[in-house]
Short mmCIF file of C-alpha atoms and ligand atoms in Angstrom, two decimals:
data_model
loop_
_atom_site.label_atom_id
_atom_site.label_comp_id
_atom_site.label_asym_id
_atom_site.label_seq_id
_atom_site.Cartn_x
_atom_site.Cartn_y
_atom_site.Cartn_z
CA MET H 245 -10.49 161.05 -4.49
CA LYS H 246 -9.78 158.21 -7.18
CA GLN H 247 -12.12 157.48 -9.35
CA VAL H 248 -13.14 153.68 -10.73
CA HIS H 249 -15.06 152.66 -14.01
CA ILE H 250 -17.24 149.79 -13.65
CA SER H 251 -18.57 147.66 -16.61
CA THR H 252 -20.66 144.90 -16.09
CA PHE H 253 -22.30 141.95 -17.86
CA GLY H 254 -24.80 138.95 -17.28
CA CYS H 255 -27.80 138.93 -15.14
CA GLN H 256 -29.44 140.68 -12.53
CA MET H 257 -26.87 138.96 -9.69
CA ASN H 258 -23.77 140.81 -11.82
CA ASP H 259 -25.60 144.07 -11.94
CA ARG H 260 -26.82 143.84 -8.19
CA ASP H 261 -22.83 142.43 -7.59
CA SER H 262 -21.60 145.57 -9.44
CA GLU H 263 -23.49 147.95 -7.05
CA LEU H 264 -22.12 146.26 -4.12
CA ILE H 265 -18.16 146.75 -5.40
CA ALA H 266 -19.41 150.39 -6.02
CA GLN H 267 -20.10 150.16 -2.01
CA VAL H 268 -17.29 148.37 -0.88
CA LEU H 269 -15.35 150.91 -3.27
CA SER H 270 -16.85 154.24 -2.47
CA ALA H 271 -16.33 153.59 1.59
CA HIS H 272 -12.27 154.10 0.68
CA ASP H 273 -11.98 157.35 -1.38
CA TYR H 274 -13.61 155.91 -4.85
CA ARG H 275 -15.96 157.87 -6.43
CA LEU H 276 -17.92 156.23 -10.00
CA THR H 277 -17.36 157.71 -13.11
CA GLU H 278 -18.98 156.65 -16.62
CA ARG H 279 -15.34 157.47 -18.16
CA PRO H 280 -13.23 154.63 -18.35
CA GLU H 281 -10.44 156.98 -19.53
CA GLU H 282 -10.98 159.40 -16.38
CA ALA H 283 -10.71 156.14 -14.28
CA ASP H 284 -7.37 155.39 -12.27
CA LEU H 285 -9.16 152.22 -11.23
CA ILE H 286 -11.51 149.96 -14.26
CA LEU H 287 -13.16 146.91 -12.91
CA ILE H 288 -14.69 144.46 -15.23
CA ASN H 289 -17.75 142.59 -13.62
CA THR H 290 -18.32 139.38 -16.00
CA CYS H 291 -20.33 136.68 -17.60
CA SER H 292 -19.38 133.47 -18.34
CA ILE H 293 -22.39 131.99 -19.26
CA ARG H 294 -22.75 131.36 -22.03
CA GLN H 295 -19.67 131.78 -24.59
CA LYS H 296 -20.72 134.91 -26.78
CA ALA H 297 -20.95 136.73 -22.65
CA GLU H 298 -17.74 135.23 -22.32
CA GLU H 299 -16.04 137.17 -25.53
CA LYS H 300 -17.01 140.61 -24.43
CA THR H 301 -15.07 140.33 -21.85
CA TYR H 302 -12.15 139.63 -23.66
CA SER H 303 -13.09 142.07 -27.00
CA LEU H 304 -13.68 144.92 -23.63
CA LEU H 305 -9.82 144.13 -22.35
CA GLY H 306 -8.57 144.26 -26.13
CA ARG H 307 -10.29 148.00 -26.31
CA LEU H 308 -8.84 149.00 -22.88
CA LYS H 309 -4.90 148.16 -23.47
CA ARG H 310 -4.60 151.80 -25.31
CA LEU H 311 -5.53 153.36 -22.10
CA LYS H 312 -3.56 151.14 -20.38
CA SER H 313 -0.45 152.47 -22.69
CA ARG H 314 -1.53 156.10 -22.14
CA ASN H 315 -1.98 155.73 -18.58
CA PRO H 316 0.55 152.79 -17.19
CA GLY H 317 -1.13 154.27 -13.52
CA LEU H 318 -4.39 152.53 -14.48
CA ILE H 319 -5.04 149.25 -12.49
CA ILE H 320 -7.71 147.36 -14.79
CA GLY H 321 -9.38 144.63 -12.83
CA VAL H 322 -11.59 141.84 -13.78
CA GLY H 323 -13.99 140.44 -11.46
CA GLY H 324 -17.10 137.75 -11.93
CA CYS H 325 -17.71 134.56 -13.21
CA VAL H 326 -15.05 134.48 -16.38
CA ALA H 327 -12.06 135.82 -13.33
CA GLN H 328 -13.91 132.93 -11.28
CA GLN H 329 -12.52 130.52 -13.95
CA GLU H 330 -9.82 131.76 -15.02
CA GLY H 331 -8.22 132.79 -12.34
CA ASP H 332 -4.28 133.12 -12.93
CA ARG H 333 -4.87 132.13 -16.15
CA LEU H 334 -6.34 135.49 -17.51
CA LEU H 335 -3.51 137.26 -16.23
CA GLU H 336 -1.27 135.16 -18.79
CA ARG H 337 -3.73 135.69 -21.34
CA VAL H 338 -4.09 139.56 -21.27
CA PRO H 339 -0.39 140.85 -19.89
CA HIS H 340 -2.41 144.69 -19.46
CA LEU H 341 -4.58 143.15 -16.68
CA ASP H 342 -3.51 143.73 -13.16
CA LEU H 343 -6.24 142.17 -10.67
CA VAL H 344 -8.21 139.13 -11.22
CA PHE H 345 -11.14 138.55 -7.91
CA GLY H 346 -13.39 136.23 -7.35
CA THR H 347 -16.89 136.07 -7.33
CA ARG H 348 -16.61 135.69 -3.50
CA TRP H 349 -13.83 138.17 -3.42
CA ILE H 350 -16.09 141.70 -3.53
CA ASN H 351 -15.41 142.99 0.46
CA GLU H 352 -11.68 142.35 0.18
CA LEU H 353 -11.51 144.43 -3.27
CA PRO H 354 -9.95 147.82 -1.56
CA ASP H 355 -6.89 146.06 -0.03
CA LEU H 356 -6.36 143.85 -3.17
CA VAL H 357 -6.56 146.92 -5.09
CA GLN H 358 -3.95 148.64 -3.16
CA THR H 359 -1.66 145.84 -2.66
CA VAL H 360 -1.42 146.14 -6.51
CA ARG H 361 -0.85 149.83 -6.49
CA GLN H 362 2.02 149.60 -3.84
CA ARG H 363 3.30 146.53 -4.34
CA GLY H 364 2.90 146.87 -8.13
CA ARG H 365 2.12 142.94 -8.03
CA ARG H 366 -0.29 141.60 -10.48
CA MET H 367 -2.76 139.33 -8.63
CA ALA H 368 -5.49 136.62 -8.92
CA GLU H 369 -7.56 135.73 -5.05
CA VAL H 370 -10.26 133.36 -6.56
CA ALA H 371 -11.11 131.00 -3.43
CA LEU H 372 -14.77 129.98 -3.72
CA ASP H 373 -14.80 128.63 0.30
CA HIS H 374 -14.01 132.60 1.14
CA PRO H 375 -17.22 134.28 2.57
CA LEU H 376 -18.72 136.85 0.52
CA ARG H 377 -20.55 139.89 2.83
CA TYR H 378 -23.72 141.50 1.31
CA LEU H 379 -23.84 144.83 2.60
CA PRO H 380 -27.43 146.63 2.81
CA SER H 381 -28.20 148.06 -0.38
CA GLU H 382 -27.66 152.16 -0.48
CA LYS H 383 -29.43 154.47 -2.56
CA ALA H 384 -26.61 156.36 -4.30
CA PHE H 385 -25.44 152.99 -6.07
CA ARG H 386 -29.28 152.25 -7.39
CA PRO H 387 -30.08 152.29 -10.37
CA SER H 388 -33.50 153.28 -9.55
CA PRO H 389 -34.95 154.93 -6.23
CA ILE H 390 -38.07 152.92 -6.05
CA LYS H 391 -37.10 149.37 -6.99
CA ALA H 392 -34.49 146.98 -5.22
CA SER H 393 -32.54 143.88 -5.76
CA VAL H 394 -31.84 141.90 -3.01
CA THR H 395 -29.59 138.82 -3.23
CA ILE H 396 -31.26 136.18 -0.86
CA MET H 397 -28.73 133.16 -2.00
CA HIS H 398 -26.07 132.51 -4.01
CA GLY H 399 -24.41 129.49 -5.79
CA CYS H 400 -26.01 126.24 -7.19
CA ASN H 401 -26.07 122.38 -6.35
CA ASN H 402 -28.03 121.48 -9.64
CA TYR H 403 -25.03 121.18 -11.99
CA CYS H 404 -27.18 120.98 -15.07
CA ALA H 405 -24.96 119.25 -17.85
CA TYR H 406 -25.10 122.73 -19.97
CA CYS H 407 -24.52 125.23 -17.33
CA VAL H 408 -20.86 126.55 -15.78
CA VAL H 409 -22.66 128.21 -12.55
CA PRO H 410 -21.99 125.62 -10.11
CA TYR H 411 -18.12 125.96 -10.87
CA VAL H 412 -18.45 129.49 -10.74
CA ARG H 413 -20.58 130.71 -8.30
CA GLY H 414 -19.64 127.56 -5.78
CA PRO H 415 -22.18 125.84 -3.57
CA GLU H 416 -25.47 127.01 -2.23
CA TRP H 417 -25.53 129.28 0.31
CA SER H 418 -28.71 131.29 2.06
CA ARG H 419 -28.38 134.54 3.50
CA PRO H 420 -30.45 134.09 7.22
CA PRO H 421 -34.08 135.30 6.77
CA GLU H 422 -33.36 138.24 9.54
CA ASP H 423 -30.44 140.12 7.21
CA ILE H 424 -33.12 139.99 4.30
CA ALA H 425 -35.57 141.28 6.25
CA ALA H 426 -33.81 144.02 7.83
CA GLU H 427 -32.74 144.90 4.10
CA VAL H 428 -35.91 145.13 2.75
CA ARG H 429 -37.08 147.31 5.73
CA ARG H 430 -34.42 149.56 5.23
CA LEU H 431 -35.28 149.99 1.81
CA ALA H 432 -39.01 150.73 2.25
CA ALA H 433 -38.35 153.34 4.72
CA GLN H 434 -36.32 154.90 2.01
CA GLY H 435 -39.04 154.86 -0.75
CA VAL H 436 -38.63 151.71 -2.07
CA LYS H 437 -41.87 150.09 -3.94
CA GLU H 438 -40.71 147.01 -5.60
CA VAL H 439 -38.19 144.23 -4.01
CA LEU H 440 -36.55 141.67 -6.57
CA LEU H 441 -35.26 138.64 -4.61
CA LEU H 442 -32.00 137.38 -6.39
CA GLY H 443 -30.70 133.46 -6.18
CA GLN H 444 -29.56 131.42 -8.95
CA ASN H 445 -32.66 129.08 -7.56
CA VAL H 446 -34.99 130.98 -5.19
CA ASN H 447 -36.98 127.94 -4.88
CA SER H 448 -34.33 126.20 -3.28
CA TYR H 449 -33.43 129.05 -0.38
CA GLY H 450 -33.09 127.74 3.23
CA ALA H 451 -32.25 124.15 2.09
CA PRO H 452 -32.09 121.50 3.42
CA LYS H 453 -33.97 123.09 6.23
CA GLY H 454 -36.77 124.59 3.95
CA ALA H 455 -36.79 121.46 1.67
CA GLY H 456 -39.96 121.80 0.04
CA GLY H 457 -39.60 125.92 -0.29
CA ARG H 458 -41.15 126.52 3.08
CA ALA H 459 -38.00 128.33 4.00
CA PHE H 460 -39.20 131.14 1.26
CA ILE H 461 -42.99 130.70 2.14
CA ASP H 462 -42.08 131.67 5.20
CA LEU H 463 -39.74 134.73 4.03
CA LEU H 464 -42.11 135.55 1.69
CA GLU H 465 -44.40 135.95 4.17
CA GLN H 466 -42.30 137.90 6.49
CA LEU H 467 -41.56 140.49 3.55
CA GLU H 468 -45.33 140.79 2.93
CA THR H 469 -45.79 142.04 6.43
CA ILE H 470 -42.91 145.18 5.67
CA ALA H 471 -44.69 148.38 5.38
CA GLY H 472 -44.36 150.99 2.45
CA LEU H 473 -43.31 147.73 0.18
CA GLU H 474 -45.83 147.42 -2.13
CA ARG H 475 -44.57 144.79 -5.10
CA LEU H 476 -42.51 141.63 -4.34
CA ARG H 477 -41.11 139.25 -7.15
CA PHE H 478 -38.06 136.86 -7.23
CA THR H 479 -36.19 135.13 -9.97
CA THR H 480 -34.93 132.53 -10.77
CA SER H 481 -37.32 130.05 -10.09
CA HIS H 482 -36.59 126.03 -10.85
CA PRO H 483 -39.57 123.78 -12.11
CA LYS H 484 -38.09 121.12 -9.92
CA ASP H 485 -38.39 123.05 -6.84
CA LEU H 486 -41.91 124.68 -6.98
CA SER H 487 -43.47 123.40 -4.59
CA PRO H 488 -47.95 123.57 -4.68
CA ASP H 489 -47.41 125.79 -1.36
CA LEU H 490 -45.13 128.18 -3.31
CA ILE H 491 -47.29 128.39 -6.22
CA ALA H 492 -50.66 128.93 -3.84
CA CYS H 493 -48.49 132.28 -2.60
CA PHE H 494 -49.13 133.62 -5.87
CA GLY H 495 -52.44 135.17 -5.43
CA ARG H 496 -52.69 134.88 -1.43
CA LEU H 497 -50.08 137.43 -0.96
CA SER H 498 -50.90 140.77 -1.87
CA LYS H 499 -47.43 141.81 -2.99
CA LEU H 500 -46.13 138.99 -4.62
CA CYS H 501 -46.48 140.27 -8.29
CA GLU H 502 -48.01 138.10 -10.79
CA HIS H 503 -45.37 136.79 -12.73
CA ILE H 504 -43.23 133.96 -12.67
CA HIS H 505 -39.38 133.33 -14.55
CA LEU H 506 -39.60 129.62 -14.67
CA PRO H 507 -36.47 128.53 -17.42
CA PHE H 508 -37.69 124.68 -19.30
CA GLN H 509 -34.69 124.57 -21.70
CA ALA H 510 -36.44 122.55 -23.62
CA GLY H 511 -39.82 120.40 -24.81
CA ALA H 512 -38.39 116.51 -24.91
CA ASP H 513 -38.22 114.10 -22.31
CA THR H 514 -34.91 112.59 -23.23
CA VAL H 515 -33.18 116.41 -24.17
CA LEU H 516 -34.44 117.07 -20.29
CA ALA H 517 -32.59 113.73 -18.61
CA ARG H 518 -29.29 114.38 -20.22
CA MET H 519 -29.43 118.36 -19.20
CA ASN H 520 -30.11 116.61 -15.67
CA ARG H 521 -32.71 119.28 -15.23
CA GLY H 522 -34.63 116.58 -12.53
CA TYR H 523 -38.31 117.16 -14.27
CA THR H 524 -40.00 116.19 -17.60
CA ARG H 525 -42.39 117.71 -19.98
CA ALA H 526 -45.45 116.74 -18.64
CA MET H 527 -44.64 117.94 -14.64
CA TYR H 528 -43.70 121.19 -16.38
CA MET H 529 -46.89 122.20 -18.38
CA GLU H 530 -48.62 120.00 -14.64
CA ARG H 531 -46.53 123.35 -13.18
CA ILE H 532 -47.85 125.79 -15.33
CA GLN H 533 -51.64 124.47 -15.41
CA ALA H 534 -51.33 124.71 -11.76
CA LEU H 535 -49.90 128.51 -11.38
CA ARG H 536 -52.52 129.60 -13.74
CA GLU H 537 -55.78 128.06 -12.71
CA ASN H 538 -54.34 129.05 -9.25
CA CYS H 539 -53.55 132.69 -10.47
CA PRO H 540 -55.28 133.12 -13.84
CA GLU H 541 -53.33 136.31 -14.43
CA ILE H 542 -49.96 135.23 -14.23
CA ALA H 543 -47.41 136.30 -16.89
CA VAL H 544 -44.90 133.27 -17.60
CA THR H 545 -41.84 133.87 -18.89
CA SER H 546 -38.75 131.25 -19.40
CA ASP H 547 -35.68 130.39 -20.49
CA VAL H 548 -34.83 128.15 -24.02
CA MET H 549 -31.86 127.12 -25.35
CA VAL H 550 -32.02 125.54 -28.88
CA GLY H 551 -28.96 122.78 -30.14
CA PHE H 552 -28.02 120.93 -26.88
CA PRO H 553 -25.57 117.75 -27.80
CA GLY H 554 -27.69 115.13 -29.34
CA GLU H 555 -30.93 117.66 -29.76
CA SER H 556 -32.85 116.18 -33.23
CA PRO H 557 -34.70 117.74 -35.23
CA ALA H 558 -38.04 115.90 -33.81
CA ASP H 559 -36.88 117.19 -30.20
CA PHE H 560 -36.49 120.80 -31.45
CA GLU H 561 -40.08 120.69 -33.12
CA GLN H 562 -41.14 119.62 -29.06
CA THR H 563 -39.51 122.31 -27.77
CA LEU H 564 -41.94 124.26 -30.60
CA ASP H 565 -44.67 122.50 -29.86
CA LEU H 566 -44.84 122.90 -25.79
CA ILE H 567 -44.26 126.81 -26.66
CA ARG H 568 -47.13 126.82 -28.54
CA GLU H 569 -49.08 125.30 -25.96
CA ILE H 570 -48.25 127.36 -23.09
CA ARG H 571 -47.78 130.39 -25.29
CA PHE H 572 -45.14 132.21 -22.52
CA ASP H 573 -45.86 135.98 -22.45
CA ASP H 574 -42.20 135.99 -23.06
CA LEU H 575 -38.81 134.00 -23.71
CA PHE H 576 -35.34 134.08 -23.95
CA SER H 577 -34.00 131.82 -25.66
CA PHE H 578 -30.52 130.82 -27.01
CA ARG H 579 -27.71 128.56 -28.90
CA TYR H 580 -26.33 126.04 -26.82
CA SER H 581 -22.24 126.74 -26.37
CA ASP H 582 -19.77 124.48 -25.01
CA ARG H 583 -18.75 125.30 -21.33
CA HIS H 584 -16.00 124.27 -19.75
CA PRO H 585 -15.78 122.01 -17.22
CA ALA H 586 -19.59 121.64 -17.86
CA ARG H 587 -20.35 117.75 -18.17
CA ALA H 588 -22.72 118.51 -22.22
CA SER H 589 -19.07 120.09 -22.85
CA GLY H 590 -17.74 117.00 -23.89
CA PHE H 591 -21.05 115.24 -24.86
CA PRO H 592 -21.04 113.79 -28.61
CA ASP H 593 -22.91 114.63 -30.98
CA LYS H 594 -22.88 118.57 -31.17
CA VAL H 595 -25.40 120.35 -33.35
CA PRO H 596 -23.71 122.56 -36.54
CA GLU H 597 -23.71 125.86 -35.66
CA GLU H 598 -25.50 126.52 -38.83
CA GLU H 599 -28.58 124.43 -37.64
CA LYS H 600 -28.70 125.70 -34.23
CA ARG H 601 -29.27 129.05 -36.09
CA ARG H 602 -31.86 128.18 -38.21
CA ARG H 603 -33.72 126.43 -35.11
CA LEU H 604 -33.14 129.70 -32.60
CA ALA H 605 -34.38 132.03 -35.94
CA GLU H 606 -37.70 129.59 -36.29
CA LEU H 607 -38.23 129.83 -32.48
CA GLN H 608 -37.41 133.68 -31.84
CA ALA H 609 -39.95 134.35 -34.74
CA LEU H 610 -43.27 131.61 -33.16
CA GLN H 611 -42.26 133.60 -29.60
CA LYS H 612 -42.53 136.90 -31.13
CA GLY H 613 -46.32 136.50 -32.50
CA ILE H 614 -46.71 135.28 -29.24
CA THR H 615 -46.13 137.79 -27.29
CA LEU H 616 -47.26 140.59 -29.29
CA ALA H 617 -50.66 138.69 -29.70
CA ARG H 618 -50.18 138.60 -25.58
CA HIS H 619 -50.11 142.09 -26.12
CA GLN H 620 -52.63 142.85 -28.32
CA ALA H 621 -54.95 141.24 -25.86
CA ARG H 622 -54.23 143.88 -23.04
CA GLU H 623 -55.73 146.58 -25.63
CA GLY H 624 -59.26 148.19 -24.07
CA THR H 625 -57.81 146.78 -20.23
CA TRP H 626 -56.94 148.53 -17.13
CA GLU H 627 -53.40 147.85 -15.52
CA GLN H 628 -52.08 149.08 -11.97
CA VAL H 629 -48.58 150.26 -13.34
CA LEU H 630 -45.86 151.99 -10.89
CA VAL H 631 -44.53 154.60 -12.25
CA GLU H 632 -40.44 154.01 -12.80
CA GLY H 633 -40.74 157.68 -14.82
CA THR H 634 -39.86 159.33 -17.88
CA SER H 635 -39.70 157.31 -21.01
CA LYS H 636 -36.74 157.27 -23.03
CA LYS H 637 -38.42 157.12 -26.61
CA SER H 638 -40.42 160.16 -26.79
CA GLY H 639 -40.84 163.38 -24.42
CA GLY H 640 -43.94 163.90 -22.58
CA GLN H 641 -44.49 160.14 -22.22
CA TRP H 642 -43.59 158.41 -19.22
CA SER H 643 -43.18 154.67 -18.32
CA GLY H 644 -43.90 152.27 -15.41
CA ARG H 645 -44.46 148.46 -15.28
CA THR H 646 -47.35 146.24 -14.53
CA ARG H 647 -47.58 143.11 -11.86
CA THR H 648 -47.14 141.03 -14.55
CA ASN H 649 -44.18 143.13 -15.64
CA ARG H 650 -45.10 144.54 -18.71
CA ILE H 651 -43.77 147.83 -20.06
CA VAL H 652 -46.24 151.12 -19.93
CA ASN H 653 -45.63 153.39 -21.89
CA PHE H 654 -48.33 156.66 -21.48
CA PRO H 655 -48.35 160.48 -21.63
CA ALA H 656 -48.59 162.60 -18.67
CA THR H 657 -48.00 166.06 -16.76
CA HIS H 658 -47.90 165.98 -13.37
CA LEU H 659 -47.02 162.33 -12.26
CA GLU H 660 -44.20 160.92 -9.71
CA VAL H 661 -42.09 158.06 -9.74
CA GLY H 662 -42.81 155.84 -7.23
CA LEU H 663 -47.38 156.18 -7.45
CA THR H 664 -49.12 153.30 -8.68
CA VAL H 665 -51.46 154.91 -11.51
CA PRO H 666 -54.18 152.61 -13.30
CA VAL H 667 -53.46 153.23 -16.92
CA PHE H 668 -56.21 152.39 -19.87
CA ILE H 669 -54.42 150.08 -21.84
CA GLU H 670 -55.14 151.57 -26.33
CA LYS H 671 -52.08 149.69 -27.93
CA GLY H 672 -49.97 146.29 -27.50
CA TYR H 673 -46.11 146.40 -29.54
CA ALA H 674 -43.98 143.39 -29.26
CA HIS H 675 -41.95 145.16 -26.25
CA SER H 676 -44.51 147.24 -24.62
CA LEU H 677 -47.46 148.32 -24.09
CA LYS H 678 -49.42 152.02 -24.76
CA GLY H 679 -51.58 153.14 -22.88
CA ARG H 680 -53.12 156.39 -21.38
CA LEU H 681 -54.63 157.64 -17.95
CA SER H 682 -58.22 158.79 -18.92
CA PRO H 683 -60.07 156.17 -20.74
CA PRO H 684 -61.35 156.98 -23.90
CA SER H 685 -65.19 158.87 -23.73
CA GLY H 686 -67.62 156.73 -22.98
CA GLU H 687 -65.74 154.37 -20.72
CA GLY H 688 -66.11 156.27 -17.43
CA ARG H 689 -63.10 157.35 -15.61
CA GLN H 690 -61.21 160.52 -15.36
CA GLU H 691 -57.95 161.47 -15.17
CA ASP H 692 -57.85 163.13 -11.79
CA SER H 693 -59.70 160.37 -10.02
CA CYS H 694 -56.98 158.14 -10.91
CA CYS H 695 -53.83 158.21 -8.85
CA CYS H 696 -53.37 156.03 -5.98
CA GLY H 697 -50.62 156.60 -3.43
N1 LIG C 913 -25.44 127.47 -23.74
C1 LIG C 913 -26.59 128.06 -24.20
N2 LIG C 913 -27.30 128.92 -23.15
C2 LIG C 913 -27.14 128.25 -21.80
N3 LIG C 913 -27.89 129.18 -20.52
C3 LIG C 913 -27.18 128.54 -19.86
N4 LIG C 913 -25.70 127.80 -20.18
C4 LIG C 913 -25.80 127.82 -21.51
C5 LIG C 913 -25.43 127.23 -22.34
N5 LIG C 913 -24.21 126.75 -21.94
C6 LIG C 913 -28.92 129.62 -20.54
C7 LIG C 913 -29.58 128.95 -19.96
C8 LIG C 913 -30.44 129.89 -18.85
C9 LIG C 913 -29.52 130.60 -18.96
C10 LIG C 913 -29.82 132.15 -18.16
O1 LIG C 913 -28.84 130.77 -20.03
O2 LIG C 913 -31.52 129.29 -20.71
O3 LIG C 913 -31.40 129.35 -18.51
FE1 LIG C 914 -27.28 126.20 -14.05
FE2 LIG C 914 -28.98 124.74 -13.55
FE3 LIG C 914 -27.77 126.10 -11.27
FE4 LIG C 914 -29.56 127.17 -13.28
S1 LIG C 914 -29.99 125.74 -11.67
S2 LIG C 914 -27.57 128.27 -11.89
S3 LIG C 914 -28.84 126.44 -15.15
S4 LIG C 914 -26.94 124.73 -12.52
#
């Protein structure tokens, strides 16, 4: 048996693709190893969404040169978004690289590796019109026995001006709903309690037939009926495609968790227009208001970037202002970086790096205070926590997540991964909540009465 080591950068889609890579190769006599120095095959599943992410690939490839010179039989391959974008150029740039495979070439990996090995030929396969088949997720390749990600679509047709995704993931393509339902049924039968539906823009699932989000709602309704499944999430949503009917699913579908990740990217209308986002600040605020009116418990997280070309200090103030007004539960924030061939890479009025850094620091300080305050506001409440395992930080502590996706750490002796337990929240921190199974004296509930299946 040969050994493969896989390094993954980037988003949840890439994590799921790496599971698929492991699954495909294990059917061809490969077994996974954590140790690159023991591997016959090293694969890097890359991300190119921001410059920083892409740089990680090159620095890892640089470090692998030593292994290759010690073991000339070692095959090194690069897949994912950087591979898709660079193709042959990557082989030219990195002489110790053997294989470049595009985002749609995972199923063919065993053949590609075999060709490289037998013929001693370096190669790149990156055609985007190639079909990618999603095999049903296998327990052995999932990081958690009770949580799983299911890809429901790939690609994107939106062409936001800063974004490389449509170029490296190709046009939107949705998996047939019956495939997805069959996979989720299988996962539930294997003991999976929580499923995360993945796609670059899940709200346009099934379009054009599913215009208005109907196909996605039908899918959610179908998955809601699957026995054993307890929690359903999806990411990522696009504000322009978030229909009133989809908003109404929160609170209506009992398995759909009260959390939405809804990237806003910028607070000023002029910047949103140049980004080609297809909504205004007022439209975004309306959607959030509707979500909260419909489902007051809902947690809202978002993505934002600073320093998009032409973003003025006043535009940036509008971003801060939107954050103050909405008070996100959490926020992922980035400095804009040029991504060829995305259109904004050719826009004038680039914001200096130093200024982007300053804006990002200011924005992150603002959000840090809001996240902490929101966590502290949970103190004294009960949360339903899906137990995921023992806490990384301290012994005797268990860890799980609320339906709103907050991490909760709490002490317990007899517990099982996959149970949902009510936890009394004692303290809110910057990144998590701390709780206990039994309430402080006088609060009524007892530990042995608070476990449910
Ligand atoms: N520069 C900085 N951030 C970017 N993102 C996407 N493209 C860029 C870019 N060129 C951010 C967006 C997106 C998240 C995944 O990454 O905020 O939502
Ligand atoms: Fe990129 Fe915009 Fe598509 Fe999201 S919706 S993947 S930001 S082009």
